[in-house]
Amino acid sequence: MNLRQRFDALDDNIKLSDAVREEAEEVHNRLGRLVVADGVAKGTRLQGSFARHTMLGPKLRDIDKVVELADKWRDDLNGPGGPQKAISLVHDTLARHLPGARFEAKKHALAITLPGKGFNIDAVPAFNFEDGSDLIYIADTEDDRWEPSNTYILIKTIAKRNQECDGKFVRQVRMVKQAVHNANLSDALPGLHVETFTYYAVSAAVDHPDAVAATLMKGVELLGTGYYDPTGTDLISNRLSEAAVATAKNGMQRLAGRAAEAERLAAAGNEAAAAHIWAEIFGDPFPHPQADEKTRLQSLNTGAGAAATGATAARHTPTTRAWRP
């Protein structure tokens, strides 16, 4: 198995299966029909990493959906307590139709657990902007307000970049998320930050190892600075604590150094040694090569270099908040 085949196998091992995606979409559509039929909403849409196809699999933990409330509720829900009332409105409607379901009110969403399903649904009450734009207002029960969100714009932005990268981009985002997960950095570095680093590092179709190595270096470069989400409007770097930045930066530096060394070894024709390093970076989902012990030890003890490529991010005044941090 050559290096390209190993990365293809990694891709297969960390994506959601078609069957899992279809089941989640069926549940989403079912809940959407219920709230629309009861007059609570005029429509529902998927959002988050599931909608952007950047969710790290193979296990599906939750999906996020926007419940676009009917316009008739604007006046009733626009005042104090409106966001909490909206959560209750969605709850009361769904509870009548879903016996055995469990519900939990959260800051932005109503969390729904259905019997027999291995994943949860976060239903986010929202109002469309009256100007017909892709921006929406989502419920914020903690601050008791309707918060602008660019979640739909983010979906379109990622889809466009994926097209520009011949369909490789979302797969490469998942690969970097797997590296971050395997390094136990996911708590310090939420998925949207990884997506952002990939967006600024990869703007055209490149091989998976090159994309992952470039993204890890881009993360090292951006962590500790001010950076925006891929839409260029949300200053997401402000959401990380100083401790999280320090943890993430140190971890990304280690990963970037190992990835750079794997790139150097592969360029020199030593794919087996490179594969050992990539297996160290990704963990079990990456097929481990069956090389001799000497080659393995040499690959794991070689000094790490560093190289980076990437696009420059546009800087704009933040006006909205994407759904996931």
GROMACS .gro file of N, CA, C and O in nm, residues 176-218:
model
  172
  176VAL      N    1  -0.736   1.672   0.929
  176VAL     CA    2  -0.671   1.755   1.031
  176VAL      C    3  -0.745   1.743   1.163
  176VAL      O    4  -0.683   1.738   1.271
  177LYS      N    5  -0.877   1.736   1.159
  177LYS     CA    6  -0.953   1.715   1.283
  177LYS      C    7  -0.913   1.583   1.349
  177LYS      O    8  -0.904   1.576   1.473
  178GLN      N    9  -0.887   1.480   1.269
  178GLN     CA   10  -0.844   1.353   1.326
  178GLN      C   11  -0.707   1.367   1.393
  178GLN      O   12  -0.684   1.311   1.501
  179ALA      N   13  -0.616   1.440   1.330
  179ALA     CA   14  -0.484   1.462   1.390
  179ALA      C   15  -0.498   1.537   1.522
  179ALA      O   16  -0.433   1.504   1.622
  180VAL      N   17  -0.584   1.639   1.525
  180VAL     CA   18  -0.607   1.717   1.647
  180VAL      C   19  -0.670   1.628   1.755
  180VAL      O   20  -0.632   1.632   1.871
  181HIS      N   21  -0.766   1.546   1.714
  181HIS     CA   22  -0.831   1.453   1.809
  181HIS      C   23  -0.731   1.353   1.864
  181HIS      O   24  -0.727   1.327   1.985
  182ASN      N   25  -0.649   1.296   1.778
  182ASN     CA   26  -0.553   1.195   1.821
  182ASN      C   27  -0.448   1.253   1.915
  182ASN      O   28  -0.393   1.181   1.999
  183ALA      N   29  -0.421   1.384   1.902
  183ALA     CA   30  -0.325   1.451   1.989
  183ALA      C   31  -0.391   1.506   2.116
  183ALA      O   32  -0.326   1.578   2.193
  184ASN      N   33  -0.519   1.471   2.137
  184ASN     CA   34  -0.593   1.517   2.256
  184ASN      C   35  -0.600   1.669   2.265
  184ASN      O   36  -0.590   1.727   2.374
  185LEU      N   37  -0.619   1.734   2.151
  185LEU     CA   38  -0.627   1.880   2.147
  185LEU      C   39  -0.768   1.931   2.119
  185LEU      O   40  -0.789   2.052   2.112
  186SER      N   41  -0.865   1.841   2.103
  186SER     CA   42  -0.998   1.883   2.060
  186SER      C   43  -1.066   1.975   2.160
  186SER      O   44  -1.141   2.066   2.121
  187ASP      N   45  -1.043   1.956   2.289
  187ASP     CA   46  -1.105   2.043   2.389
  187ASP      C   47  -1.050   2.185   2.380
  187ASP      O   48  -1.124   2.283   2.399
  188ALA      N   49  -0.922   2.197   2.351
  188ALA     CA   50  -0.861   2.330   2.341
  188ALA      C   51  -0.890   2.395   2.206
  188ALA      O   52  -0.893   2.519   2.197
  189LEU      N   53  -0.912   2.314   2.104
  189LEU     CA   54  -0.923   2.367   1.968
  189LEU      C   55  -1.049   2.311   1.901
  189LEU      O   56  -1.044   2.207   1.834
  190PRO      N   57  -1.163   2.377   1.916
  190PRO     CA   58  -1.287   2.330   1.853
  190PRO      C   59  -1.277   2.322   1.701
  190PRO      O   60  -1.191   2.385   1.638
  191GLY      N   61  -1.369   2.245   1.643
  191GLY     CA   62  -1.361   2.211   1.502
  191GLY      C   63  -1.362   2.328   1.406
  191GLY      O   64  -1.295   2.323   1.301
  192LEU      N   65  -1.438   2.435   1.436
  192LEU     CA   66  -1.443   2.547   1.342
  192LEU      C   67  -1.307   2.614   1.327
  192LEU      O   68  -1.274   2.665   1.220
  193HIS      N   69  -1.225   2.611   1.431
  193HIS     CA   70  -1.090   2.666   1.421
  193HIS      C   71  -1.005   2.582   1.326
  193HIS      O   72  -0.928   2.637   1.245
  194VAL      N   73  -1.019   2.451   1.334
  194VAL     CA   74  -0.947   2.363   1.242
  194VAL      C   75  -0.992   2.389   1.099
  194VAL      O   76  -0.910   2.396   1.006
  195GLU      N   77  -1.122   2.403   1.079
  195GLU     CA   78  -1.174   2.435   0.946
  195GLU      C   79  -1.117   2.565   0.894
  195GLU      O   80  -1.084   2.579   0.776
  196THR      N   81  -1.107   2.662   0.983
  196THR     CA   82  -1.055   2.793   0.946
  196THR      C   83  -0.909   2.784   0.904
  196THR      O   84  -0.867   2.842   0.803
  197PHE      N   85  -0.828   2.711   0.980
  197PHE     CA   86  -0.687   2.695   0.944
  197PHE      C   87  -0.674   2.629   0.807
  197PHE      O   88  -0.590   2.668   0.725
  198THR      N   89  -0.757   2.527   0.783
  198THR     CA   90  -0.752   2.459   0.654
  198THR      C   91  -0.794   2.554   0.542
  198THR      O   92  -0.733   2.554   0.434
  199TYR      N   93  -0.895   2.636   0.567
  199TYR     CA   94  -0.943   2.730   0.466
  199TYR      C   95  -0.832   2.827   0.426
  199TYR      O   96  -0.816   2.860   0.308
  200TYR      N   97  -0.755   2.875   0.523
  200TYR     CA   98  -0.649   2.970   0.493
  200TYR      C   99  -0.523   2.903   0.438
  200TYR      O  100  -0.438   2.970   0.379
  201ALA      N  101  -0.510   2.772   0.457
  201ALA     CA  102  -0.391   2.702   0.408
  201ALA      C  103  -0.410   2.638   0.272
  201ALA      O  104  -0.314   2.619   0.197
  202VAL      N  105  -0.534   2.603   0.237
  202VAL     CA  106  -0.560   2.524   0.116
  202VAL      C  107  -0.664   2.596   0.030
  202VAL      O  108  -0.779   2.609   0.070
  203SER      N  109  -0.622   2.640  -0.087
  203SER     CA  110  -0.714   2.713  -0.174
  203SER      C  111  -0.726   2.649  -0.312
  203SER      O  112  -0.795   2.702  -0.399
  204ALA      N  113  -0.659   2.538  -0.333
  204ALA     CA  114  -0.665   2.467  -0.462
  204ALA      C  115  -0.646   2.319  -0.433
  204ALA      O  116  -0.610   2.279  -0.322
  205ALA      N  117  -0.670   2.237  -0.534
  205ALA     CA  118  -0.657   2.092  -0.517
  205ALA      C  119  -0.511   2.055  -0.498
  205ALA      O  120  -0.427   2.079  -0.585
  206VAL      N  121  -0.479   1.998  -0.382
  206VAL     CA  122  -0.344   1.950  -0.352
  206VAL      C  123  -0.356   1.812  -0.289
  206VAL      O  124  -0.463   1.774  -0.241
  207ASP      N  125  -0.248   1.737  -0.288
  207ASP     CA  126  -0.249   1.605  -0.227
  207ASP      C  127  -0.274   1.615  -0.077
  207ASP      O  128  -0.238   1.715  -0.012
  208HIS      N  129  -0.334   1.510  -0.021
  208HIS     CA  130  -0.371   1.512   0.120
  208HIS      C  131  -0.253   1.540   0.214
  208HIS      O  132  -0.267   1.623   0.306
  209PRO      N  133  -0.137   1.475   0.197
  209PRO     CA  134  -0.027   1.504   0.291
  209PRO      C  135   0.015   1.651   0.288
  209PRO      O  136   0.041   1.711   0.393
  210ASP      N  137   0.019   1.709   0.168
  210ASP     CA  138   0.058   1.850   0.157
  210ASP      C  139  -0.044   1.940   0.226
  210ASP      O  140  -0.008   2.036   0.294
  211ALA      N  141  -0.173   1.909   0.209
  211ALA     CA  142  -0.278   1.991   0.269
  211ALA      C  143  -0.272   1.983   0.421
  211ALA      O  144  -0.285   2.085   0.491
  212VAL      N  145  -0.256   1.863   0.475
  212VAL     CA  146  -0.252   1.846   0.620
  212VAL      C  147  -0.129   1.917   0.678
  212VAL      O  148  -0.140   1.989   0.779
  213ALA      N  149  -0.013   1.899   0.617
  213ALA     CA  150   0.109   1.963   0.667
  213ALA      C  151   0.096   2.114   0.664
  213ALA      O  152   0.134   2.183   0.760
  214ALA      N  153   0.042   2.168   0.554
  214ALA     CA  154   0.025   2.313   0.542
  214ALA      C  155  -0.073   2.366   0.645
  214ALA      O  156  -0.054   2.474   0.703
  215THR      N  157  -0.180   2.291   0.670
  215THR     CA  158  -0.281   2.337   0.767
  215THR      C  159  -0.225   2.338   0.908
  215THR      O  160  -0.252   2.431   0.986
  216LEU      N  161  -0.150   2.237   0.945
  216LEU     CA  162  -0.092   2.234   1.078
  216LEU      C  163   0.001   2.353   1.100
  216LEU      O  164  -0.002   2.417   1.206
  217MET      N  165   0.080   2.388   0.999
  217MET     CA  166   0.167   2.504   1.011
  217MET      C  167   0.086   2.633   1.014
  217MET      O  168   0.122   2.729   1.082
  218LYS      N  169  -0.023   2.638   0.938
  218LYS     CA  170  -0.107   2.757   0.941
  218LYS      C  171  -0.167   2.776   1.080
  218LYS      O  172  -0.180   2.889   1.128
   0.00000   0.00000   0.00000
